[in-house]
Amino acid sequence: MGYLRSVGKHRKRATIGIASVLGVAGIATAIFTSTTPSSEAAESCQGLDTALGNNLKFIADQKAAPDQLSEARIANRQAVVDLIQQRRKAAGCTGAVAAPIPLPQREQPPAAEPEQPAVEPEPAEDPIAAKQVCQGSTVTLSGEAGAPAASSNQFPVGTRLKVTNLDNDKSTTVKVSGPSGSCALLNNAAFEQVREPGKFLIRRARIERVG
């Protein structure tokens, strides 16, 4: 009788163990499926390639000029790169995206004539147009989680940017939370507020500095 009870317990534990493994696999499959683009593969590949290139450039820049936080930043962006690579593979993207060669450390600049201060143009008739920045820039996502935010290579942390998708007139206003390789790189939450279904790139965007 004792032997049968022991066997029963072992079988029960093994069954529970298998169920747990299958449950985790099912969850992973559901997450992967939900993040796989289902349409417009060419557009998705181009958007994913742009996002991948931006993150690779960020990692290369951090390695070229490291500071105390570079190691943590690089580890975070590497996780984003791995996720984007998985999405590219699922979308059938075959083009190779290489990390750009980082610019060398700047040394003493050569002597040059002093630059004349830039003269800002007079405000246009449309007051909103006068606030626009980064004319012609495309907008994509960094793959980072968290509350809606953006990163930028032109504006300091705390700057408020308004990004409008001119293809669907959706806009979001976010604060710059760190550096990146483009004028405005939106995280997942911010990009979801303005994206078009199945697209990872906003070609016609208006970027405005609002604070």
mmCIF file of C-alpha atoms in Angstrom:
data_model
loop_
_atom_site.group_PDB
_atom_site.id
_atom_site.type_symbol
_atom_site.label_atom_id
_atom_site.label_comp_id
_atom_site.label_asym_id
_atom_site.label_seq_id
_atom_site.Cartn_x
_atom_site.Cartn_y
_atom_site.Cartn_z
ATOM 1 C CA MET A 1 0.000 0.000 0.000
ATOM 2 C CA GLY A 2 2.851 2.404 0.916
ATOM 3 C CA TYR A 3 4.562 1.649 -2.383
ATOM 4 C CA LEU A 4 1.421 2.493 -4.400
ATOM 5 C CA ARG A 5 1.000 5.789 -2.607
ATOM 6 C CA SER A 6 4.639 6.686 -3.329
ATOM 7 C CA VAL A 7 4.250 5.840 -7.021
ATOM 8 C CA GLY A 8 1.051 7.885 -7.175
ATOM 9 C CA LYS A 9 2.791 10.893 -5.678
ATOM 10 C CA HIS A 10 5.670 10.670 -8.137
ATOM 11 C CA ARG A 11 3.274 10.396 -11.071
ATOM 12 C CA LYS A 12 1.319 13.394 -9.827
ATOM 13 C CA ARG A 13 4.463 15.494 -9.481
ATOM 14 C CA ALA A 14 5.658 14.508 -12.951
ATOM 15 C CA THR A 15 2.255 15.399 -14.420
ATOM 16 C CA ILE A 16 2.298 18.778 -12.723
ATOM 17 C CA GLY A 17 5.867 19.394 -13.949
ATOM 18 C CA ILE A 18 4.911 18.613 -17.556
ATOM 19 C CA ALA A 19 1.826 20.809 -17.316
ATOM 20 C CA SER A 20 3.939 23.668 -15.992
ATOM 21 C CA VAL A 21 6.385 23.370 -18.874
ATOM 22 C CA LEU A 22 3.571 23.230 -21.415
ATOM 23 C CA GLY A 23 1.926 26.229 -19.776
ATOM 24 C CA VAL A 24 5.110 28.312 -20.031
ATOM 25 C CA ALA A 25 5.605 27.229 -23.645
ATOM 26 C CA GLY A 26 2.019 28.190 -24.437
ATOM 27 C CA ILE A 27 2.466 31.637 -22.906
ATOM 28 C CA ALA A 28 5.739 32.186 -24.810
ATOM 29 C CA THR A 29 4.029 31.117 -28.049
ATOM 30 C CA ALA A 30 1.125 33.490 -27.413
ATOM 31 C CA ILE A 31 3.487 36.412 -26.756
ATOM 32 C CA PHE A 32 5.551 35.660 -29.839
ATOM 33 C CA THR A 33 2.454 35.287 -32.027
ATOM 34 C CA SER A 34 0.967 38.534 -30.775
ATOM 35 C CA THR A 35 4.122 40.452 -31.658
ATOM 36 C CA THR A 36 4.510 38.978 -35.141
ATOM 37 C CA PRO A 37 3.360 41.362 -37.926
ATOM 38 C CA SER A 38 0.583 39.814 -39.987
ATOM 39 C CA SER A 39 0.495 42.147 -43.007
ATOM 40 C CA GLU A 40 2.558 44.448 -45.177
ATOM 41 C CA ALA A 41 5.759 42.430 -44.721
ATOM 42 C CA ALA A 42 7.867 44.809 -46.821
ATOM 43 C CA GLU A 43 6.813 47.826 -44.759
ATOM 44 C CA SER A 44 7.346 45.869 -41.540
ATOM 45 C CA CYS A 45 10.838 44.772 -42.603
ATOM 46 C CA GLN A 46 11.835 48.323 -43.460
ATOM 47 C CA GLY A 47 10.534 49.616 -40.136
ATOM 48 C CA LEU A 48 12.209 46.809 -38.202
ATOM 49 C CA ASP A 49 15.486 47.397 -40.068
ATOM 50 C CA THR A 50 15.344 51.102 -39.198
ATOM 51 C CA ALA A 51 14.646 50.342 -35.526
ATOM 52 C CA LEU A 52 17.480 47.799 -35.504
ATOM 53 C CA GLY A 53 19.909 50.244 -37.089
ATOM 54 C CA ASN A 54 19.027 52.970 -34.572
ATOM 55 C CA ASN A 55 19.642 50.643 -31.632
ATOM 56 C CA LEU A 56 22.897 49.296 -33.099
ATOM 57 C CA LYS A 57 24.108 52.863 -33.615
ATOM 58 C CA PHE A 58 23.262 53.712 -30.012
ATOM 59 C CA ILE A 59 25.271 50.702 -28.780
ATOM 60 C CA ALA A 60 28.218 51.625 -31.035
ATOM 61 C CA ASP A 61 28.183 55.242 -29.788
ATOM 62 C CA GLN A 62 28.119 54.092 -26.160
ATOM 63 C CA LYS A 63 31.088 51.784 -26.763
ATOM 64 C CA ALA A 64 32.999 54.587 -28.505
ATOM 65 C CA ALA A 65 32.471 57.062 -25.652
ATOM 66 C CA PRO A 66 31.577 55.049 -22.522
ATOM 67 C CA ASP A 67 30.596 56.491 -19.161
ATOM 68 C CA GLN A 68 29.450 55.047 -15.824
ATOM 69 C CA LEU A 69 26.011 54.119 -17.191
ATOM 70 C CA SER A 70 27.107 52.820 -20.599
ATOM 71 C CA GLU A 71 27.237 49.164 -19.533
ATOM 72 C CA ALA A 72 23.627 49.206 -18.316
ATOM 73 C CA ARG A 73 22.459 51.125 -21.391
ATOM 74 C CA ILE A 74 24.207 48.714 -23.742
ATOM 75 C CA ALA A 75 22.706 45.679 -21.968
ATOM 76 C CA ASN A 76 19.222 47.221 -22.240
ATOM 77 C CA ARG A 77 19.591 48.039 -25.924
ATOM 78 C CA GLN A 78 21.056 44.599 -26.665
ATOM 79 C CA ALA A 79 17.874 43.054 -25.277
ATOM 80 C CA VAL A 80 15.894 45.316 -27.634
ATOM 81 C CA VAL A 81 18.130 44.272 -30.549
ATOM 82 C CA ASP A 82 17.493 40.591 -29.781
ATOM 83 C CA LEU A 83 13.725 41.203 -29.749
ATOM 84 C CA ILE A 84 13.825 43.074 -33.061
ATOM 85 C CA GLN A 85 15.904 40.276 -34.624
ATOM 86 C CA GLN A 86 13.251 37.758 -33.550
ATOM 87 C CA ARG A 87 10.537 39.904 -35.158
ATOM 88 C CA ARG A 88 12.600 40.270 -38.347
ATOM 89 C CA LYS A 89 13.020 36.502 -38.555
ATOM 90 C CA ALA A 90 9.289 35.958 -37.999
ATOM 91 C CA ALA A 91 8.449 38.553 -40.680
ATOM 92 C CA GLY A 92 10.821 36.917 -43.180
ATOM 93 C CA CYS A 93 13.237 39.867 -43.292
ATOM 94 C CA THR A 94 16.451 38.680 -44.959
ATOM 95 C CA GLY A 95 18.513 41.854 -45.393
ATOM 96 C CA ALA A 96 21.538 42.223 -43.134
ATOM 97 C CA VAL A 97 21.679 45.262 -40.855
ATOM 98 C CA ALA A 98 25.206 45.991 -39.700
ATOM 99 C CA ALA A 99 26.261 48.154 -36.793
ATOM 100 C CA PRO A 100 27.619 51.470 -38.054
ATOM 101 C CA ILE A 101 31.249 52.323 -37.450
ATOM 102 C CA PRO A 102 31.292 54.725 -34.480
ATOM 103 C CA LEU A 103 32.803 58.121 -35.020
ATOM 104 C CA PRO A 104 36.268 58.525 -33.479
ATOM 105 C CA GLN A 105 36.705 60.540 -30.305
ATOM 106 C CA ARG A 106 36.892 64.191 -31.177
ATOM 107 C CA GLU A 107 40.267 65.736 -30.505
ATOM 108 C CA GLN A 108 41.311 69.362 -30.609
ATOM 109 C CA PRO A 109 39.324 70.865 -33.476
ATOM 110 C CA PRO A 110 41.283 72.624 -36.193
ATOM 111 C CA ALA A 111 41.365 76.361 -36.131
ATOM 112 C CA ALA A 112 38.559 77.871 -38.087
ATOM 113 C CA GLU A 113 36.874 81.147 -38.534
ATOM 114 C CA PRO A 114 34.279 81.850 -35.856
ATOM 115 C CA GLU A 115 30.833 80.946 -36.994
ATOM 116 C CA GLN A 116 28.315 83.668 -37.306
ATOM 117 C CA PRO A 117 25.313 83.202 -35.033
ATOM 118 C CA ALA A 118 22.445 81.606 -36.842
ATOM 119 C CA VAL A 119 19.645 83.967 -37.637
ATOM 120 C CA GLU A 120 16.279 82.527 -36.803
ATOM 121 C CA PRO A 121 13.650 83.216 -39.473
ATOM 122 C CA GLU A 122 10.728 85.390 -38.631
ATOM 123 C CA PRO A 123 7.659 83.461 -37.449
ATOM 124 C CA ALA A 124 5.586 82.166 -40.325
ATOM 125 C CA GLU A 125 1.911 82.845 -40.648
ATOM 126 C CA ASP A 126 1.183 79.448 -39.152
ATOM 127 C CA PRO A 127 2.473 79.574 -35.526
ATOM 128 C CA ILE A 128 2.563 75.752 -35.331
ATOM 129 C CA ALA A 129 4.830 75.475 -38.366
ATOM 130 C CA ALA A 130 7.375 77.754 -36.690
ATOM 131 C CA LYS A 131 7.805 75.195 -33.890
ATOM 132 C CA GLN A 132 8.493 72.261 -36.179
ATOM 133 C CA VAL A 133 11.888 70.579 -35.879
ATOM 134 C CA CYS A 134 13.708 67.844 -37.801
ATOM 135 C CA GLN A 135 11.911 68.477 -41.070
ATOM 136 C CA GLY A 136 11.568 65.318 -43.174
ATOM 137 C CA SER A 137 12.588 62.936 -40.389
ATOM 138 C CA THR A 138 10.924 59.548 -40.155
ATOM 139 C CA VAL A 139 9.849 58.166 -36.787
ATOM 140 C CA THR A 140 10.156 54.600 -35.572
ATOM 141 C CA LEU A 141 10.212 52.776 -32.244
ATOM 142 C CA SER A 142 13.030 51.849 -29.880
ATOM 143 C CA GLY A 143 11.357 48.702 -28.535
ATOM 144 C CA GLU A 144 11.658 49.958 -24.955
ATOM 145 C CA ALA A 145 8.865 49.460 -22.433
ATOM 146 C CA GLY A 146 7.505 51.918 -19.871
ATOM 147 C CA ALA A 147 5.291 54.999 -19.940
ATOM 148 C CA PRO A 148 5.128 56.930 -23.247
ATOM 149 C CA ALA A 149 8.488 58.625 -23.839
ATOM 150 C CA ALA A 150 11.004 59.442 -26.552
ATOM 151 C CA SER A 151 14.760 59.594 -26.995
ATOM 152 C CA SER A 152 16.591 62.053 -29.226
ATOM 153 C CA ASN A 153 19.993 62.954 -30.601
ATOM 154 C CA GLN A 154 19.145 66.671 -30.735
ATOM 155 C CA PHE A 155 17.259 67.566 -27.565
ATOM 156 C CA PRO A 156 18.207 67.235 -23.891
ATOM 157 C CA VAL A 157 16.395 65.113 -21.344
ATOM 158 C CA GLY A 158 13.136 66.743 -20.260
ATOM 159 C CA THR A 159 12.355 68.379 -23.628
ATOM 160 C CA ARG A 160 8.701 67.887 -24.617
ATOM 161 C CA LEU A 161 8.111 66.808 -28.215
ATOM 162 C CA LYS A 162 4.821 66.429 -30.050
ATOM 163 C CA VAL A 163 4.899 63.776 -32.771
ATOM 164 C CA THR A 164 2.062 63.636 -35.302
ATOM 165 C CA ASN A 165 1.500 60.852 -37.830
ATOM 166 C CA LEU A 166 0.251 62.781 -40.854
ATOM 167 C CA ASP A 167 -1.127 59.591 -42.433
ATOM 168 C CA ASN A 168 -3.775 59.192 -39.717
ATOM 169 C CA ASP A 169 -3.591 62.565 -37.861
ATOM 170 C CA LYS A 170 -2.813 60.819 -34.567
ATOM 171 C CA SER A 171 -0.364 62.575 -32.256
ATOM 172 C CA THR A 172 1.368 62.089 -28.923
ATOM 173 C CA THR A 173 3.262 64.489 -26.678
ATOM 174 C CA VAL A 174 6.148 62.938 -24.761
ATOM 175 C CA LYS A 175 9.257 63.928 -22.847
ATOM 176 C CA VAL A 176 12.775 63.070 -23.989
ATOM 177 C CA SER A 177 14.149 60.496 -21.544
ATOM 178 C CA GLY A 178 17.596 59.852 -23.019
ATOM 179 C CA PRO A 179 19.826 59.889 -26.109
ATOM 180 C CA SER A 180 19.274 57.949 -29.336
ATOM 181 C CA GLY A 181 20.411 57.872 -32.931
ATOM 182 C CA SER A 182 17.566 59.951 -34.416
ATOM 183 C CA CYS A 183 15.626 63.161 -33.848
ATOM 184 C CA ALA A 184 12.684 61.387 -32.205
ATOM 185 C CA LEU A 185 12.686 57.696 -31.328
ATOM 186 C CA LEU A 186 9.453 56.610 -29.602
ATOM 187 C CA ASN A 187 9.200 53.790 -27.099
ATOM 188 C CA ASN A 188 6.528 51.112 -27.482
ATOM 189 C CA ALA A 189 3.776 52.923 -25.542
ATOM 190 C CA ALA A 190 4.236 56.219 -27.403
ATOM 191 C CA PHE A 191 4.481 54.536 -30.817
ATOM 192 C CA GLU A 192 1.239 52.620 -30.209
ATOM 193 C CA GLN A 193 -0.574 55.961 -29.787
ATOM 194 C CA VAL A 194 0.256 57.125 -33.322
ATOM 195 C CA ARG A 195 1.046 54.030 -35.366
ATOM 196 C CA GLU A 196 -0.905 52.485 -38.216
ATOM 197 C CA PRO A 197 -1.675 48.765 -37.830
ATOM 198 C CA GLY A 198 1.150 46.531 -39.027
ATOM 199 C CA LYS A 199 3.611 49.383 -39.586
ATOM 200 C CA PHE A 200 6.835 50.003 -37.677
ATOM 201 C CA LEU A 201 7.763 53.253 -39.431
ATOM 202 C CA ILE A 202 6.074 56.656 -39.751
ATOM 203 C CA ARG A 203 7.209 58.185 -43.026
ATOM 204 C CA ARG A 204 5.114 61.366 -42.908
ATOM 205 C CA ALA A 205 5.621 62.766 -39.439
ATOM 206 C CA ARG A 206 5.528 66.252 -37.951
ATOM 207 C CA ILE A 207 7.823 66.706 -34.963
ATOM 208 C CA GLU A 208 7.331 69.802 -32.829
ATOM 209 C CA ARG A 209 9.131 71.070 -29.781
ATOM 210 C CA VAL A 210 6.473 72.173 -27.304
ATOM 211 C CA GLY A 211 8.454 72.607 -24.106
#
